[in-house]
mmCIF file of C-alpha atoms in Angstrom:
data_model
loop_
_atom_site.group_PDB
_atom_site.id
_atom_site.type_symbol
_atom_site.label_atom_id
_atom_site.label_comp_id
_atom_site.label_asym_id
_atom_site.label_seq_id
_atom_site.Cartn_x
_atom_site.Cartn_y
_atom_site.Cartn_z
ATOM 1 C CA MET A 1 88.815 63.456 76.304
ATOM 2 C CA THR A 2 92.823 63.311 75.146
ATOM 3 C CA VAL A 3 92.718 66.729 73.911
ATOM 4 C CA CYS A 4 91.013 68.248 77.196
ATOM 5 C CA LEU A 5 93.607 66.786 79.112
ATOM 6 C CA LEU A 6 96.513 68.195 76.645
ATOM 7 C CA LEU A 7 95.019 71.482 76.858
ATOM 8 C CA LEU A 8 94.847 71.327 80.845
ATOM 9 C CA ALA A 9 98.272 70.339 80.872
ATOM 10 C CA ALA A 10 99.901 73.022 78.720
ATOM 11 C CA VAL A 11 97.825 76.011 80.626
ATOM 12 C CA ALA A 12 98.998 74.513 83.918
ATOM 13 C CA LEU A 13 102.793 74.050 82.638
ATOM 14 C CA THR A 14 102.548 77.829 81.143
ATOM 15 C CA ALA A 15 101.620 79.104 84.650
ATOM 16 C CA ALA A 16 103.627 76.925 86.717
ATOM 17 C CA VAL A 17 106.815 77.643 85.161
ATOM 18 C CA PRO A 18 107.019 80.590 82.602
ATOM 19 C CA VAL A 19 105.027 83.056 83.698
ATOM 20 C CA PRO A 20 106.180 83.116 87.411
ATOM 21 C CA ARG A 21 109.701 83.553 86.279
ATOM 22 C CA ALA A 22 108.707 86.568 84.116
ATOM 23 C CA LEU A 23 106.788 87.940 86.720
ATOM 24 C CA THR A 24 109.606 87.931 89.358
ATOM 25 C CA ARG A 25 111.608 89.763 86.423
ATOM 26 C CA ALA A 26 109.098 92.303 86.045
ATOM 27 C CA ALA A 27 109.466 95.783 88.018
ATOM 28 C CA TRP A 28 105.742 96.810 87.770
ATOM 29 C CA PRO A 29 104.890 94.921 91.219
ATOM 30 C CA GLU A 30 106.810 96.727 93.325
ATOM 31 C CA ARG A 31 104.237 99.921 92.330
ATOM 32 C CA GLU A 32 101.619 97.835 92.728
ATOM 33 C CA PRO A 33 101.894 95.121 95.385
ATOM 34 C CA VAL A 34 98.163 94.510 95.428
ATOM 35 C CA VAL A 35 97.462 93.938 92.249
ATOM 36 C CA ALA A 36 100.427 91.848 92.067
ATOM 37 C CA LEU A 37 99.321 89.339 95.039
ATOM 38 C CA TRP A 38 96.220 89.260 92.922
ATOM 39 C CA VAL A 39 98.053 88.002 89.875
ATOM 40 C CA TRP A 40 99.720 85.493 92.204
ATOM 41 C CA GLN A 41 97.003 84.306 93.436
ATOM 42 C CA CYS A 42 94.916 83.634 90.013
ATOM 43 C CA LEU A 43 98.056 82.145 88.592
ATOM 44 C CA VAL A 44 97.991 79.274 91.914
ATOM 45 C CA ALA A 45 93.877 79.295 91.298
ATOM 46 C CA THR A 46 94.759 78.458 87.240
ATOM 47 C CA VAL A 47 97.044 75.611 88.383
ATOM 48 C CA LEU A 48 95.164 73.868 90.528
ATOM 49 C CA LEU A 49 91.943 73.872 88.948
ATOM 50 C CA CYS A 50 93.892 72.184 85.924
ATOM 51 C CA CYS A 51 94.808 69.460 88.347
ATOM 52 C CA LEU A 52 91.413 69.525 89.549
ATOM 53 C CA ALA A 53 89.357 69.515 86.246
ATOM 54 C CA ALA A 54 92.084 66.701 84.864
ATOM 55 C CA LEU A 55 91.524 64.824 87.956
ATOM 56 C CA VAL A 56 87.841 64.732 87.432
ATOM 57 C CA LEU A 57 88.203 64.018 83.919
ATOM 58 C CA GLY A 58 90.275 61.081 84.594
ATOM 59 C CA THR A 59 88.705 59.321 87.468
ATOM 60 C CA ALA A 60 85.298 59.666 85.509
ATOM 61 C CA ALA A 61 86.972 57.488 82.904
ATOM 62 C CA VAL A 62 88.657 54.772 84.693
ATOM 63 C CA PHE A 63 85.894 54.432 87.305
ATOM 64 C CA HIS A 64 82.649 53.780 85.762
ATOM 65 C CA THR A 65 80.957 54.681 89.173
ATOM 66 C CA ILE A 66 82.194 58.322 89.568
ATOM 67 C CA HIS A 67 81.387 58.105 85.447
ATOM 68 C CA ASP A 68 77.756 57.776 86.062
ATOM 69 C CA ARG A 69 77.705 60.004 88.881
ATOM 70 C CA VAL A 70 79.228 62.958 87.184
ATOM 71 C CA PHE A 71 76.999 62.846 83.866
ATOM 72 C CA ALA A 72 73.906 61.585 85.209
ATOM 73 C CA PRO A 73 72.210 65.017 84.884
ATOM 74 C CA ALA A 74 73.732 65.349 81.499
ATOM 75 C CA PRO A 75 72.113 64.552 78.022
ATOM 76 C CA PRO A 76 73.442 61.742 75.976
ATOM 77 C CA ALA A 77 74.850 63.867 73.076
ATOM 78 C CA VAL A 78 77.219 65.623 76.239
ATOM 79 C CA THR A 79 78.489 62.337 77.314
ATOM 80 C CA ALA A 80 79.242 61.455 74.439
ATOM 81 C CA ALA A 81 81.113 64.451 73.123
ATOM 82 C CA TYR A 82 83.540 63.898 75.879
ATOM 83 C CA ASP A 83 84.086 59.888 74.698
ATOM 84 C CA LEU A 84 85.666 58.856 78.059
ATOM 85 C CA SER A 85 85.608 55.252 76.791
ATOM 86 C CA ALA A 86 88.104 55.809 74.308
ATOM 87 C CA ALA A 87 90.464 57.236 77.203
ATOM 88 C CA PRO A 88 94.451 56.012 76.373
ATOM 89 C CA ALA A 89 96.013 54.005 78.715
ATOM 90 C CA TRP A 90 98.015 56.564 80.672
ATOM 91 C CA THR A 91 94.948 58.141 81.694
ATOM 92 C CA ALA A 92 94.609 56.335 84.737
ATOM 93 C CA VAL A 93 98.655 56.694 85.700
ATOM 94 C CA ILE A 94 97.708 60.606 85.356
ATOM 95 C CA THR A 95 94.398 60.232 87.483
ATOM 96 C CA LEU A 96 96.644 58.329 90.219
ATOM 97 C CA LEU A 97 99.018 60.798 90.236
ATOM 98 C CA LEU A 98 96.878 63.829 90.163
ATOM 99 C CA ALA A 99 95.256 62.038 93.253
ATOM 100 C CA CYS A 100 98.614 61.674 94.907
ATOM 101 C CA GLY A 101 99.165 65.338 94.742
ATOM 102 C CA ALA A 102 95.460 66.182 95.724
ATOM 103 C CA ALA A 103 95.987 64.257 98.682
ATOM 104 C CA TRP A 104 100.046 65.578 99.408
ATOM 105 C CA THR A 105 98.204 69.356 98.997
ATOM 106 C CA THR A 106 95.653 68.785 101.527
ATOM 107 C CA ALA A 107 97.868 67.106 103.816
ATOM 108 C CA MET A 108 100.629 70.320 103.537
ATOM 109 C CA LEU A 109 97.263 72.518 103.900
ATOM 110 C CA ALA A 110 96.261 71.121 107.092
ATOM 111 C CA ARG A 111 99.919 70.775 108.164
ATOM 112 C CA GLU A 112 100.160 74.403 108.092
ATOM 113 C CA LEU A 113 97.090 75.368 109.848
ATOM 114 C CA VAL A 114 97.719 72.628 112.601
ATOM 115 C CA GLU A 115 101.190 74.158 113.012
ATOM 116 C CA ALA A 116 100.307 78.052 112.535
ATOM 117 C CA ARG A 117 97.243 77.379 115.647
ATOM 118 C CA ARG A 118 100.340 76.055 117.928
ATOM 119 C CA ARG A 119 102.663 78.504 117.653
ATOM 120 C CA ARG A 120 99.789 81.401 117.904
ATOM 121 C CA GLY A 121 98.992 79.498 121.162
ATOM 122 C CA LEU A 122 102.587 79.361 122.508
ATOM 123 C CA ALA A 123 102.644 82.635 121.402
ATOM 124 C CA ARG A 124 99.877 83.607 123.388
ATOM 125 C CA ALA A 125 100.908 81.807 126.690
ATOM 126 C CA HIS A 126 104.091 83.341 126.329
ATOM 127 C CA LEU A 127 102.148 86.818 125.887
ATOM 128 C CA ARG A 128 99.996 85.972 129.116
ATOM 129 C CA GLU A 129 103.236 85.107 131.147
ATOM 130 C CA ARG A 130 104.969 88.653 130.053
ATOM 131 C CA ALA A 131 101.655 90.607 130.058
ATOM 132 C CA PRO A 132 101.933 93.080 133.405
ATOM 133 C CA ASP A 133 99.692 91.470 136.392
ATOM 134 C CA LEU A 134 96.894 94.092 137.410
ATOM 135 C CA PRO A 135 95.232 95.004 140.373
ATOM 136 C CA ALA A 136 93.041 92.903 142.102
ATOM 137 C CA GLY A 137 89.660 92.950 141.281
ATOM 138 C CA LEU A 138 90.125 94.392 137.660
ATOM 139 C CA PRO A 139 89.409 92.061 134.515
ATOM 140 C CA ALA A 140 92.379 90.991 132.372
ATOM 141 C CA ALA A 141 92.640 92.590 129.439
ATOM 142 C CA ARG A 142 90.833 91.504 126.652
ATOM 143 C CA GLY A 143 90.923 94.435 124.062
ATOM 144 C CA PRO A 144 92.558 94.826 120.687
ATOM 145 C CA LEU A 145 96.169 96.548 122.100
ATOM 146 C CA LEU A 146 98.679 94.981 124.420
ATOM 147 C CA VAL A 147 101.622 96.845 125.844
ATOM 148 C CA LEU A 148 104.738 94.801 127.083
ATOM 149 C CA GLU A 149 107.522 95.918 129.261
ATOM 150 C CA ASP A 150 110.701 95.263 127.195
ATOM 151 C CA GLU A 151 113.305 97.245 126.181
ATOM 152 C CA TYR A 152 113.684 95.611 122.977
ATOM 153 C CA PRO A 153 111.288 97.950 120.400
ATOM 154 C CA ASP A 154 109.078 95.620 118.365
ATOM 155 C CA ALA A 155 105.299 95.931 117.134
ATOM 156 C CA ARG A 156 103.603 92.902 115.607
ATOM 157 C CA TRP A 157 99.837 91.973 114.993
ATOM 158 C CA MET A 158 98.894 88.593 116.828
ATOM 159 C CA PRO A 159 95.784 87.003 114.271
ATOM 160 C CA GLY A 160 93.676 84.359 115.830
ATOM 161 C CA HIS A 161 90.123 84.559 117.279
ATOM 162 C CA ARG A 162 90.301 87.473 119.549
ATOM 163 C CA PRO A 163 93.258 88.990 117.567
ATOM 164 C CA GLN A 164 95.613 91.722 119.295
ATOM 165 C CA LEU A 165 98.391 94.699 118.318
ATOM 166 C CA VAL A 166 101.600 93.633 120.591
ATOM 167 C CA VAL A 167 103.556 96.878 121.069
ATOM 168 C CA THR A 168 106.507 96.927 123.887
ATOM 169 C CA THR A 169 107.785 99.836 125.754
ATOM 170 C CA GLY A 170 110.956 100.030 124.180
ATOM 171 C CA ALA A 171 108.813 100.754 120.724
ATOM 172 C CA LEU A 172 106.808 103.414 122.884
ATOM 173 C CA ARG A 173 109.973 104.824 124.097
ATOM 174 C CA ARG A 174 111.579 104.678 120.477
ATOM 175 C CA LEU A 175 108.890 106.310 118.480
ATOM 176 C CA THR A 176 107.102 109.366 117.966
ATOM 177 C CA GLY A 177 103.107 109.820 117.865
ATOM 178 C CA HIS A 178 103.053 109.906 114.351
ATOM 179 C CA GLN A 179 105.604 107.225 113.883
ATOM 180 C CA LEU A 180 103.856 105.036 115.905
ATOM 181 C CA ASP A 181 100.573 105.806 114.351
ATOM 182 C CA ALA A 182 102.111 104.639 111.168
ATOM 183 C CA VAL A 183 103.453 101.361 112.848
ATOM 184 C CA LEU A 184 99.611 100.504 113.458
ATOM 185 C CA ALA A 185 98.571 101.375 110.250
ATOM 186 C CA HIS A 186 100.696 98.935 108.714
ATOM 187 C CA GLU A 187 99.768 96.163 111.041
ATOM 188 C CA ARG A 188 96.319 97.051 110.578
ATOM 189 C CA GLY A 189 96.731 96.622 106.887
ATOM 190 C CA HIS A 190 97.856 93.024 107.567
ATOM 191 C CA ALA A 191 94.820 92.151 109.508
ATOM 192 C CA ARG A 192 92.388 93.898 107.327
ATOM 193 C CA ALA A 193 93.790 92.121 104.236
ATOM 194 C CA ARG A 194 93.741 88.744 105.817
ATOM 195 C CA HIS A 195 97.144 88.646 104.637
ATOM 196 C CA ASP A 196 97.800 85.734 107.513
ATOM 197 C CA TRP A 197 96.222 83.160 105.797
ATOM 198 C CA LEU A 198 97.853 84.006 102.084
ATOM 199 C CA LEU A 199 101.111 83.383 104.092
ATOM 200 C CA HIS A 200 99.929 80.361 105.443
ATOM 201 C CA LEU A 201 98.583 79.137 101.691
ATOM 202 C CA SER A 202 101.778 80.173 99.865
ATOM 203 C CA THR A 203 104.031 78.294 102.513
ATOM 204 C CA ALA A 204 102.389 75.410 102.336
ATOM 205 C CA LEU A 205 102.122 74.894 98.657
ATOM 206 C CA ALA A 206 106.196 75.561 98.412
ATOM 207 C CA THR A 207 106.640 73.297 101.670
ATOM 208 C CA GLY A 208 104.650 70.429 99.748
ATOM 209 C CA PHE A 209 106.184 71.169 96.264
ATOM 210 C CA PRO A 210 109.501 72.846 96.407
ATOM 211 C CA ARG A 211 110.711 71.924 92.879
ATOM 212 C CA ILE A 212 107.590 73.489 91.115
ATOM 213 C CA PRO A 213 108.630 77.142 90.153
ATOM 214 C CA LEU A 214 105.116 78.729 90.853
ATOM 215 C CA PHE A 215 104.671 77.533 93.992
ATOM 216 C CA ALA A 216 108.190 78.861 95.404
ATOM 217 C CA HIS A 217 107.577 82.083 93.696
ATOM 218 C CA PHE A 218 104.773 82.332 94.887
ATOM 219 C CA CYS A 219 105.967 81.566 98.713
ATOM 220 C CA ASP A 220 109.253 84.440 98.369
ATOM 221 C CA GLN A 221 106.865 86.859 96.586
ATOM 222 C CA THR A 222 103.947 86.933 98.751
ATOM 223 C CA HIS A 223 106.294 87.492 101.721
ATOM 224 C CA ARG A 224 107.457 90.352 100.514
ATOM 225 C CA LEU A 225 104.363 92.071 98.655
ATOM 226 C CA VAL A 226 102.246 91.903 101.880
ATOM 227 C CA GLU A 227 104.674 93.969 103.794
ATOM 228 C CA LEU A 228 105.031 96.533 100.555
ATOM 229 C CA ALA A 229 101.139 96.032 100.521
ATOM 230 C CA ALA A 230 101.279 96.913 104.211
ATOM 231 C CA ASP A 231 103.517 100.032 103.651
ATOM 232 C CA ASP A 232 101.928 101.395 101.428
ATOM 233 C CA THR A 233 98.357 101.377 103.697
ATOM 234 C CA ALA A 234 100.615 103.400 106.603
ATOM 235 C CA SER A 235 102.451 105.513 104.248
ATOM 236 C CA ARG A 236 99.303 106.755 102.377
ATOM 237 C CA ARG A 237 97.503 107.612 106.128
ATOM 238 C CA HIS A 238 100.717 109.163 107.654
ATOM 239 C CA GLY A 239 103.381 109.923 104.711
ATOM 240 C CA HIS A 240 106.195 108.167 103.286
ATOM 241 C CA LEU A 241 108.723 110.009 105.289
ATOM 242 C CA THR A 242 107.301 109.105 108.822
ATOM 243 C CA THR A 243 106.553 105.051 108.101
ATOM 244 C CA ALA A 244 110.427 105.013 106.730
ATOM 245 C CA LEU A 245 111.774 106.677 109.945
ATOM 246 C CA ALA A 246 109.307 104.487 111.936
ATOM 247 C CA LEU A 247 110.718 101.240 110.176
ATOM 248 C CA ILE A 248 114.557 102.564 110.702
ATOM 249 C CA GLU A 249 113.799 102.926 114.494
ATOM 250 C CA LEU A 250 112.103 99.709 115.202
ATOM 251 C CA ASN A 251 114.645 97.617 112.996
ATOM 252 C CA GLN A 252 117.854 99.937 114.004
ATOM 253 C CA HIS A 253 119.493 97.137 115.953
ATOM 254 C CA ARG A 254 119.106 94.789 113.421
ATOM 255 C CA GLY A 255 121.389 96.630 110.697
ATOM 256 C CA VAL A 256 118.074 97.960 108.707
ATOM 257 C CA LEU A 257 119.987 99.221 105.867
ATOM 258 C CA SER A 258 122.784 96.400 106.019
ATOM 259 C CA CYS A 259 123.367 94.277 103.054
ATOM 260 C CA ALA A 260 122.556 91.179 104.599
ATOM 261 C CA ASN A 261 120.158 88.569 102.974
ATOM 262 C CA SER A 262 118.092 88.469 105.919
ATOM 263 C CA HIS A 263 118.240 92.103 105.993
ATOM 264 C CA ARG A 264 117.647 93.054 102.226
ATOM 265 C CA LEU A 265 113.989 93.272 102.455
ATOM 266 C CA LEU A 266 114.178 95.832 105.335
ATOM 267 C CA GLY A 267 116.684 97.922 103.066
ATOM 268 C CA GLU A 268 114.227 98.038 100.065
ATOM 269 C CA ARG A 269 111.092 98.726 101.509
ATOM 270 C CA VAL A 270 112.879 101.538 103.530
ATOM 271 C CA ASP A 271 114.513 103.348 99.791
ATOM 272 C CA ARG A 272 110.886 102.231 98.481
ATOM 273 C CA LEU A 273 109.611 104.734 101.191
ATOM 274 C CA LEU A 274 111.867 107.493 100.665
ATOM 275 C CA GLU A 275 111.748 107.471 96.995
ATOM 276 C CA PRO A 276 108.643 106.022 96.158
ATOM 277 C CA PRO A 277 107.667 104.631 92.873
ATOM 278 C CA PRO A 278 104.963 106.073 90.522
ATOM 279 C CA ARG A 279 101.882 103.815 90.549
ATOM 280 C CA LEU A 280 99.954 102.299 87.448
ATOM 281 C CA ASN A 281 97.631 104.374 86.415
ATOM 282 C CA ARG A 282 93.993 103.481 86.987
ATOM 283 C CA ARG A 283 93.623 101.916 83.743
ATOM 284 C CA ARG A 284 96.290 99.569 83.852
ATOM 285 C CA ARG A 285 95.634 98.498 87.377
ATOM 286 C CA ALA A 286 92.139 97.910 86.300
ATOM 287 C CA LEU A 287 93.391 95.930 83.034
ATOM 288 C CA THR A 288 95.615 94.002 84.746
ATOM 289 C CA THR A 289 93.344 92.912 87.259
ATOM 290 C CA ALA A 290 90.584 91.757 84.955
ATOM 291 C CA ALA A 291 92.805 90.105 82.782
ATOM 292 C CA ALA A 292 94.371 88.007 85.980
ATOM 293 C CA SER A 293 90.706 87.175 87.057
ATOM 294 C CA LEU A 294 90.307 85.985 83.710
ATOM 295 C CA VAL A 295 92.903 83.287 83.395
ATOM 296 C CA PRO A 296 91.327 81.084 86.225
ATOM 297 C CA LEU A 297 88.558 80.611 83.760
ATOM 298 C CA LEU A 298 90.592 78.733 81.106
ATOM 299 C CA PRO A 299 90.662 75.489 82.734
ATOM 300 C CA LEU A 300 86.768 75.321 83.252
ATOM 301 C CA LEU A 301 86.128 76.632 79.645
ATOM 302 C CA ILE A 302 88.340 73.830 78.679
ATOM 303 C CA THR A 303 86.479 71.301 80.532
ATOM 304 C CA PHE A 304 82.982 72.311 79.980
ATOM 305 C CA ALA A 305 83.508 73.116 76.104
ATOM 306 C CA PRO A 306 83.239 69.729 74.583
ATOM 307 C CA GLY A 307 79.824 69.450 76.605
ATOM 308 C CA LEU A 308 78.734 72.864 75.710
ATOM 309 C CA THR A 309 79.261 72.448 71.789
ATOM 310 C CA ALA A 310 77.326 69.384 71.885
ATOM 311 C CA MET A 311 74.457 70.738 73.342
#
């Protein structure tokens, strides 16, 4: 069991510290944001599975009731292979820390979901106040598109049980027909990929564990990569130049081309659309995706290896 715990710790530390730092310095994620998002998710899954597997093994070693339930269907040779009775004294401390970490992670996820639901409720209430009144006898607008009378150019997707795409009249006046189609394709790209759930997960982990490099980088890179992925969705359908011009028109009043930190991502997106980087070839994309998908299997292999070799 001690060997399993040490191997799980080594895998978790490798996936949580050096790999994220190397990934943030790599240039290829900008060329393939969708693949990069998958790699980040696999790294997070690997660390969480390592912690979960170590928690199960530690709990089974410390508490005999849990031990009997976990290994009840296993033959005696498998139970003896883990040698839980000879677990070191520090196992109880590690188990307690992992249990606290699991509880804290669950609390942060629940808090983020509750806050997101509250923000959506406030935003929808604000939209209902600003939505134009329809003539008597007409039903309330419940379609996927909502147009607001507002000089401020804006377009955004409102996720939820009944998702809606909100566009202001300022955006309609500022954008051409093709540019508006590009904006709508961008927002639909967010909706189809369910980027809101990915943003909630990354925010919750970064809030709960701000000093862990993986979770901090995962949050920063997720907010960046989802925008690049949605830009690619729009540019493939409506062209890079049209999408870039639409982005500039919507954000001109914010200083999209300035060097301020808050606007830097907008400037990078415009530059990327005007000079699109070459995509990775299909073979490299497939290999990267497959390799990332295999990484979360390492904690499972380490955990089940003693039992499999004993059978």
